[in-house]
Coordinates of C-alpha atoms in Angstrom, one line a residue:
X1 CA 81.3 -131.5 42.9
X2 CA 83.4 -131.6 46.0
X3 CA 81.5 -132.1 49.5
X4 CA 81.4 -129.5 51.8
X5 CA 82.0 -131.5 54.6
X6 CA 85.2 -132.6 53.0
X7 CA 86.6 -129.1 53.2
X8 CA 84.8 -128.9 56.9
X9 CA 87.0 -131.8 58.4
X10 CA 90.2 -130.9 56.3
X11 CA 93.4 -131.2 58.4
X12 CA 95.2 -127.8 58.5
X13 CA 97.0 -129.0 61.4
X14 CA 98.5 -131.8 59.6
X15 CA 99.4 -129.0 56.9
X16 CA 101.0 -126.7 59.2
X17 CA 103.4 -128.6 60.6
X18 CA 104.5 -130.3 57.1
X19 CA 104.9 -126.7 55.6
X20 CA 106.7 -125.7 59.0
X21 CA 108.9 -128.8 57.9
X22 CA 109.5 -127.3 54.1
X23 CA 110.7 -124.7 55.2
X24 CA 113.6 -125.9 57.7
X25 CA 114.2 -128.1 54.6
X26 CA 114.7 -125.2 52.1
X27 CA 116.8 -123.1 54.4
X28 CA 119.2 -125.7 55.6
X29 CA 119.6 -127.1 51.7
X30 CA 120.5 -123.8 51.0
X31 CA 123.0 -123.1 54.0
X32 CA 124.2 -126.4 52.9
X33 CA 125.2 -125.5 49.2
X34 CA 125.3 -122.1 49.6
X35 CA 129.7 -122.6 49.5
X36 CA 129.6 -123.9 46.7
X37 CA 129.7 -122.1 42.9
X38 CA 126.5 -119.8 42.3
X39 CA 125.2 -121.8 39.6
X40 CA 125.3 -125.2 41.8
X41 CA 123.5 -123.2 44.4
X42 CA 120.8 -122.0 42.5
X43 CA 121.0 -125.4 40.5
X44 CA 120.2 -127.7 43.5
X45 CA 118.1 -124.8 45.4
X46 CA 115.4 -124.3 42.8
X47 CA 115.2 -127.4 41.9
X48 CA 114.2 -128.7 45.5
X49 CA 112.0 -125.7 45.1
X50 CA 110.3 -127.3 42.4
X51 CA 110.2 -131.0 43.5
X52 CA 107.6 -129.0 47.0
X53 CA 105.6 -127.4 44.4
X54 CA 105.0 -130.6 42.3
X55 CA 104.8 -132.3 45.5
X56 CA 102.1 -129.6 46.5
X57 CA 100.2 -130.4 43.6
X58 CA 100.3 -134.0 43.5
X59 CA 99.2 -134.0 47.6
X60 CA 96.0 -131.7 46.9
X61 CA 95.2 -134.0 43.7
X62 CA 95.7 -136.8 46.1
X63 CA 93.0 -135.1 48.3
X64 CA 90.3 -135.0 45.6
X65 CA 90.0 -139.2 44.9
X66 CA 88.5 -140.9 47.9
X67 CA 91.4 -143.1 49.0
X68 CA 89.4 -146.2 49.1
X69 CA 89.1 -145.8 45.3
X70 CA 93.1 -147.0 45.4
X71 CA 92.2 -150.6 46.7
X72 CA 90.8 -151.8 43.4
X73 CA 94.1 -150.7 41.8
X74 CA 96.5 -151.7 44.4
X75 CA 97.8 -155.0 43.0
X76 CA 98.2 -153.3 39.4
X77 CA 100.6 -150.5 41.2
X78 CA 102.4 -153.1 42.8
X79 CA 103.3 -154.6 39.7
X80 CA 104.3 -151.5 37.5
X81 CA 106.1 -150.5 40.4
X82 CA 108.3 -153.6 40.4
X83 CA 108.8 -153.3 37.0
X84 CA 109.9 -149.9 37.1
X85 CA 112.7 -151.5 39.4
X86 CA 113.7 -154.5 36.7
X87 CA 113.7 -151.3 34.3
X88 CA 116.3 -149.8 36.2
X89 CA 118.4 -152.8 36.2
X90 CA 118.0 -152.8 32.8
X91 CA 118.4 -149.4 31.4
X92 CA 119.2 -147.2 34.4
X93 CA 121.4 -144.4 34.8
X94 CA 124.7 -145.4 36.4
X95 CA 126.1 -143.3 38.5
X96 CA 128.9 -144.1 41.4
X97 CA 128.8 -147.4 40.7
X98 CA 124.8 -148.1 41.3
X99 CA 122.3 -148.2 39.3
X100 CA 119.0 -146.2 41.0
X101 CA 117.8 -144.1 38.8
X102 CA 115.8 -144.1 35.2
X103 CA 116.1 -141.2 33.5
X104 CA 113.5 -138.7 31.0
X105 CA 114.9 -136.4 29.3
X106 CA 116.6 -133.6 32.1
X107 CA 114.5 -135.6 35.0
X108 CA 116.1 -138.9 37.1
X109 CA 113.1 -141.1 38.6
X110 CA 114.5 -143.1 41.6
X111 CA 111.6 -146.0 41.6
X112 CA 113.1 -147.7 44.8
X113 CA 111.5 -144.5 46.6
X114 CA 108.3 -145.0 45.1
X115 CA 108.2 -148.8 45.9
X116 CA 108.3 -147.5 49.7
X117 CA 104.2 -146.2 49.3
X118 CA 103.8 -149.0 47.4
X119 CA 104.3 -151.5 49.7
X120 CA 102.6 -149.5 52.4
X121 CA 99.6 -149.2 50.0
X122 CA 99.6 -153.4 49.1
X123 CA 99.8 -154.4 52.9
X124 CA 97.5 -152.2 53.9
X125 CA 94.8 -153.9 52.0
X126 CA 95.9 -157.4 52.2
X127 CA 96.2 -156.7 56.0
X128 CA 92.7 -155.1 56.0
X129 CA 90.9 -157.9 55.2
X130 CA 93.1 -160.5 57.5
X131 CA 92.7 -158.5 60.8
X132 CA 91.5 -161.3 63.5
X133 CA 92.3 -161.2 67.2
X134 CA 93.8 -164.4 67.4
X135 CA 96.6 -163.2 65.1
X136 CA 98.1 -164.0 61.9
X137 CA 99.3 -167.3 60.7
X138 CA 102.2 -168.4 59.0
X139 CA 100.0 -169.2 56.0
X140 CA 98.8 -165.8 56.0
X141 CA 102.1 -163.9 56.1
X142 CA 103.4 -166.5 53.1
X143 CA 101.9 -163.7 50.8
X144 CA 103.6 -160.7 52.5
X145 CA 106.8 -162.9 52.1
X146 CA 106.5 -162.9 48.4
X147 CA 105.3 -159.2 48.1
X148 CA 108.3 -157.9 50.1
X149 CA 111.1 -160.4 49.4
X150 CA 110.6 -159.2 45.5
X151 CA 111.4 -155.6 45.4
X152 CA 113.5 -155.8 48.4
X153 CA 116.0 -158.2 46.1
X154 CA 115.7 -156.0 43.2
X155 CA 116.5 -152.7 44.9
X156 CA 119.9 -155.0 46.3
X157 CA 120.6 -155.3 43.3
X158 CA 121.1 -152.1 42.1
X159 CA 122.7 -152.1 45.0
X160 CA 120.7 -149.7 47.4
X161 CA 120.7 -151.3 50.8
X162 CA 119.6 -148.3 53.2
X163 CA 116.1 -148.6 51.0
X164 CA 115.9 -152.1 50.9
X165 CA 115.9 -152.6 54.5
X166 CA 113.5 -149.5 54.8
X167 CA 111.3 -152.1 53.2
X168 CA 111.8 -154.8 55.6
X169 CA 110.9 -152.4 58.4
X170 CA 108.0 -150.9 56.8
X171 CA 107.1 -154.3 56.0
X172 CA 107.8 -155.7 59.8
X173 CA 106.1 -152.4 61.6
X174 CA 103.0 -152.8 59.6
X175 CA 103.1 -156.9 60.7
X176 CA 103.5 -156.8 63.9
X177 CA 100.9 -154.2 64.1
X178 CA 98.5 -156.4 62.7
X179 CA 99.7 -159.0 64.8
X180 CA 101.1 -162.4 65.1
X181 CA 100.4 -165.2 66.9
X182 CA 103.0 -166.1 69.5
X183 CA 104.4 -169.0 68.5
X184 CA 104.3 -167.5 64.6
X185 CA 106.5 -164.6 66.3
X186 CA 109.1 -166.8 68.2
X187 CA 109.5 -169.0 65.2
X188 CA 110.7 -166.2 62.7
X189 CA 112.9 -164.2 65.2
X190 CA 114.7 -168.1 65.7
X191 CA 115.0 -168.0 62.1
X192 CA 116.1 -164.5 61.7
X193 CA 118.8 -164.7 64.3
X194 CA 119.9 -168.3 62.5
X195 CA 120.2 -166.9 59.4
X196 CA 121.4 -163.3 60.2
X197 CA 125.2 -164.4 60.1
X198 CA 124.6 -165.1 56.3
X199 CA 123.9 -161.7 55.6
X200 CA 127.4 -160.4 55.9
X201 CA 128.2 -162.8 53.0
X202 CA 125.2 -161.0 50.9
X203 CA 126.8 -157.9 51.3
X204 CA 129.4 -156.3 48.9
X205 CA 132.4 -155.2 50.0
X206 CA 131.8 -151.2 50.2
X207 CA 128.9 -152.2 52.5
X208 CA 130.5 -154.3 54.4
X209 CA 133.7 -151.3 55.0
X210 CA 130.3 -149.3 55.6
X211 CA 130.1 -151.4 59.3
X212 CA 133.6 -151.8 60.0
X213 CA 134.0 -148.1 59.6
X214 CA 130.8 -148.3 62.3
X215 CA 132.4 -150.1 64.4
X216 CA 136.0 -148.2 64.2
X217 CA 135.6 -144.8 62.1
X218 CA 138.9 -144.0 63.7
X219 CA 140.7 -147.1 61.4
X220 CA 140.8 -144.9 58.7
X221 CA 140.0 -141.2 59.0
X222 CA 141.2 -140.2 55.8
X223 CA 138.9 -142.9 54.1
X224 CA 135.7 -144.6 55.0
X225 CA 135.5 -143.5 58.1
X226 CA 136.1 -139.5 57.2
X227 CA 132.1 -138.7 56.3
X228 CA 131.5 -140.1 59.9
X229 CA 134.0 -137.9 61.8
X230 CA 133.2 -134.8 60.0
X231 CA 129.3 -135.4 61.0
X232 CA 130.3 -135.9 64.3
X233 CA 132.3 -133.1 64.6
X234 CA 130.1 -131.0 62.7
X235 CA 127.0 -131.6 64.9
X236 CA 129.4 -131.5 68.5
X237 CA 130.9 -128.1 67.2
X238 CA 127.0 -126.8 67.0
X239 CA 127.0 -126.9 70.7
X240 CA 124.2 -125.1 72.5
X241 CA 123.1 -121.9 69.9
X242 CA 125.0 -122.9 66.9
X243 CA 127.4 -120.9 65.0
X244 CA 124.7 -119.2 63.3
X245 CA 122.9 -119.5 60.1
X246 CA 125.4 -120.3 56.6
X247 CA 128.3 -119.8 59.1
X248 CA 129.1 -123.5 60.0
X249 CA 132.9 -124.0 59.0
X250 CA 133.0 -128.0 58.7
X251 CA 130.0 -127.2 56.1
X252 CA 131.7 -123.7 54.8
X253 CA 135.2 -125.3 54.2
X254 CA 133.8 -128.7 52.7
X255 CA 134.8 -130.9 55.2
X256 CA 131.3 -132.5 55.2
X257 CA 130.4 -135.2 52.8
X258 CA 126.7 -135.1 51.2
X259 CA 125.9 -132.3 53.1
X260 CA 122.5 -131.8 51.1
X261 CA 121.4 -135.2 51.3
X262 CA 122.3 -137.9 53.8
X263 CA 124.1 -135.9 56.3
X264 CA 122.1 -132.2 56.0
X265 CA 121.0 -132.7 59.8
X266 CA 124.5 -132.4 60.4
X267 CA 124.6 -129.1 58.9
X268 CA 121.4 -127.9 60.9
X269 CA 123.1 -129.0 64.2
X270 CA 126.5 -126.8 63.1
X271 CA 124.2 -123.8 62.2
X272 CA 121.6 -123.8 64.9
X273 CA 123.0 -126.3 67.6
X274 CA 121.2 -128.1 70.1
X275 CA 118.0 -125.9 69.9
X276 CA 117.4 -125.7 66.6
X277 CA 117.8 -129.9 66.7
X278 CA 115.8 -130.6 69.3
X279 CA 113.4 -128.0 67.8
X280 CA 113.2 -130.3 64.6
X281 CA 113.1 -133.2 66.1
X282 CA 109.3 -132.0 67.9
X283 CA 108.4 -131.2 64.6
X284 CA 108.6 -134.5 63.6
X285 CA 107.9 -136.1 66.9
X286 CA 104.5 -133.5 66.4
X287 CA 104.3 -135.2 62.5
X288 CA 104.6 -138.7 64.5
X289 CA 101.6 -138.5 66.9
X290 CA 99.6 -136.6 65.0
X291 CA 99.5 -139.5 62.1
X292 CA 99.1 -142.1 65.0
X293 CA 95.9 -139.8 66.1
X294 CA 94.4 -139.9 62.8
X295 CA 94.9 -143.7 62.8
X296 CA 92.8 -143.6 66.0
X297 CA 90.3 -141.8 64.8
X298 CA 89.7 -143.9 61.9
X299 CA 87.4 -146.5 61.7
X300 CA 88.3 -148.1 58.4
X301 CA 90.8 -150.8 58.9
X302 CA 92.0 -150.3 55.4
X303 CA 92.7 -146.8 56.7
X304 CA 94.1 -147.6 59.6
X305 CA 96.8 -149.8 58.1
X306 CA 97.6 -147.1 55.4
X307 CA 97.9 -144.3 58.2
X308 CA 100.0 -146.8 60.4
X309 CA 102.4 -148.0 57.4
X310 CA 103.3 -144.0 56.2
X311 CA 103.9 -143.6 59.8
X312 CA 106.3 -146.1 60.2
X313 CA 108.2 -144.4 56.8
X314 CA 108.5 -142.0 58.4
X315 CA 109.6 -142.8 62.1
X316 CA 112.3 -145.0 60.4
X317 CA 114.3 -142.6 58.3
X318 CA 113.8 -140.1 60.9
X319 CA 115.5 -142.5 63.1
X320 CA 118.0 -144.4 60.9
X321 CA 119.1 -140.9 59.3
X322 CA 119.9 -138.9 62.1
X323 CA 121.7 -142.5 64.4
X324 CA 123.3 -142.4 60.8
X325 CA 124.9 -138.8 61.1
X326 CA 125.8 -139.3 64.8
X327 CA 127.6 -142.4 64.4
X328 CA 125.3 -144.8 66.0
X329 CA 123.7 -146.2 63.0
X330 CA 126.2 -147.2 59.9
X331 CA 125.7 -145.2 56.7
X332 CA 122.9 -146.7 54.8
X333 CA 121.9 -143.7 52.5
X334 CA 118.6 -142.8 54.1
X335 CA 117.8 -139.3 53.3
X336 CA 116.0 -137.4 56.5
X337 CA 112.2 -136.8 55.0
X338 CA 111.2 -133.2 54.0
X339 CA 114.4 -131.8 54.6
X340 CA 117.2 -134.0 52.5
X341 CA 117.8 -132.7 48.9
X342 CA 116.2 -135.4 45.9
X343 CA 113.0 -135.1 43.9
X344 CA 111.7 -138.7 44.5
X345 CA 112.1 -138.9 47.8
X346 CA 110.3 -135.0 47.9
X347 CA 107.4 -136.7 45.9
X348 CA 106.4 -140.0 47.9
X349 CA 106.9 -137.6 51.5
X350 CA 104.2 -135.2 50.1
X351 CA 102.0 -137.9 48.3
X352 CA 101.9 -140.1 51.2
X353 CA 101.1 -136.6 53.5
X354 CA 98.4 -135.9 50.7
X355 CA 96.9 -139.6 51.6
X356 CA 97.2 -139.0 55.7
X357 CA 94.9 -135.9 54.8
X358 CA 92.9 -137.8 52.8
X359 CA 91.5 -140.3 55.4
X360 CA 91.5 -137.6 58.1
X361 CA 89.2 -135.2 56.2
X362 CA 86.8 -138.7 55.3
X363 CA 86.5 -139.6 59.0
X364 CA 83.2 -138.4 59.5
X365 CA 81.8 -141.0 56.4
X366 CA 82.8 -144.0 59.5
X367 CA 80.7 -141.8 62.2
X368 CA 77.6 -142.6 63.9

């Protein structure tokens, strides 16, 4: 029998602004496909329409389990989530030349995305039960070494950088949070900035392009650097009002690369300018504090950390996504949450909302 209280304390405000959220995500996915043949449209359209209402389901059903319940089981999610990821390197579907996806039937699973929550879900208890206010050592972050360093190589591998670092900084947010001792701190930034030259050896070649066309889109505008330029131009020729709604040419006359995934923010910025942008970005800014409050309202450090490590998801493809489409990030294939077409993605966005209500509506079982 479900408390009372529980529905007393439930977070409609939370609720609100991610259904506000859905909906700019539906009607700029289907501005951004709506050129293209009728079958695509309603192809990619309904299905993102789908993907909510699964994601609907699977955030109330994350509501009714007490999230506590998940510690027990933490470690064994880690592990079937990091074999889901050899799986794919295994027997994946291969598509563009990666290999990201594992496939049922009709459905493609992208298990990189799910490792995201996973990680949040693994730190948050091994960082629960470490929190001391002289700071972690480097014996204690030996562990998180070893639980990020894992899937972060195998998800290279496939090859899917953008995700891979999304771990790292999911990973590095939810550290420093817990916090480091100084000299701990001083000694891995040394070692980071030692060792960062190596990483441009790591990378493949497209990836590599991938900054160069960073640095100098204008090298090559009819190649790498043509997905850049059209963004740019697409979001600049938005100016003030927009051009209106499904009448933005550089989307309209398929100029715009991946306009229903990694750049759709450039199509929102064509169709409803700088308003409608800076009205989006409030709504996540809104999304931003509000999780932030919730952490500081909670009294469960095991809360805390989870609140604080889904926040951080989604601060940093917020951010990476949108320096991505104006040309101050490179592109690292970081879809913008709740509004970027892609089932998976859909799913751990409105599973990881589902657990942000969950330890909001439970505050009151810390109280008094």
């Amino acid at each position: 029998m479900i408390d009372r209280r529980l529905i007393q304390h439930f977070d409609w405000t939370l609720l609100l602004v991610v259904f506000l959220l859905m909906v700019v995500g539906l009607t700029t996915l289907y501005s951004a496909v709506s050129m293209g043949k009728t079958g695509t449209v309603q192809g990619i359209f309904y299905r993102q329409l789908t993907w909510y209402g699964i994601g609907l389901f699977l955030m109330f059903g994350v509501l009714l389990i007490d999230y506590r319940k998940a510690d027990s089981a933490t470690y064994w999610i880690y592990g079937f989530a990091v074999l889901l990821l050899i799986a794919v390197l295994v027997v994946g579907k291969h598509v563009a030349g990666a290999r990201r996806w594992l496939s049922f039937g009709p459905i493609a699973f992208q298990p990189s995305e799910l490792m995201k929550l996973v990680i949040i879900l693994t730190l948050a208890k091994y960082y629960a039960k470490r929190v001391n206010t002289d700071g972690l050592t480097l014996m204690d972050l030996l562990p998180v070494f070893g639980i990020t360093v894992l899937p972060f190589l195998l998800i290279l591998k496939q090859p899917d950088l953008g995700t891979g670092l999304m771990i790292l900084l999911i990973t590095g947010s939810m550290t420093l949070f817990a916090g480091i001792r100084r000299r701990v701190l001083i000694l891995l930034i040394s070692i980071g900035i030692l060792f960062m030259p190596l990483g441009w050896f790591v990378l493949k070649e497209y990836q590599r392009q991938r900054i160069r066309t960073f640095l100098a889109p204008e090298t090559d505008p009819l190649g790498t650097g043509y997905h850049i330029i059209q963004s740019k131009i697409a979001v600049g020729s938005g100016q003030l009002f927009g051009k209106g709604y499904m009448k933005g040419t550089q989307n309209a006359l398929s100029f715009l690369p991946e306009q229903h995934t990694d750049f759709i923010f450039s199509v929102l910025a064509e169709d409803w300018g700088l308003v409608g942008s800076l009205v989006l970005l409030m709504l996540f800014l809104f999304l931003i504090i509000w999780s932030l409050n919730i952490a500081h309202s909670c009294k469960d450090p095991y809360g805390i950390f989870l609140v604080y490590g889904i926040t951080s998801l989604f601060f940093w493809e917020v951010v990476i996504n949108i320096a991505m489409v104006l040309g101050l990030l490179p592109v690292v294939g970081i879809p913008l949450p709740f509004i970027s077409y892609g089932g998976t993605a859909v799913l751990v966005m409105m599973t990881s909302v589902g657990i942000l209500a969950n330890i909001s509506m439970r505050k009151y079982l810390f109280e008094g």
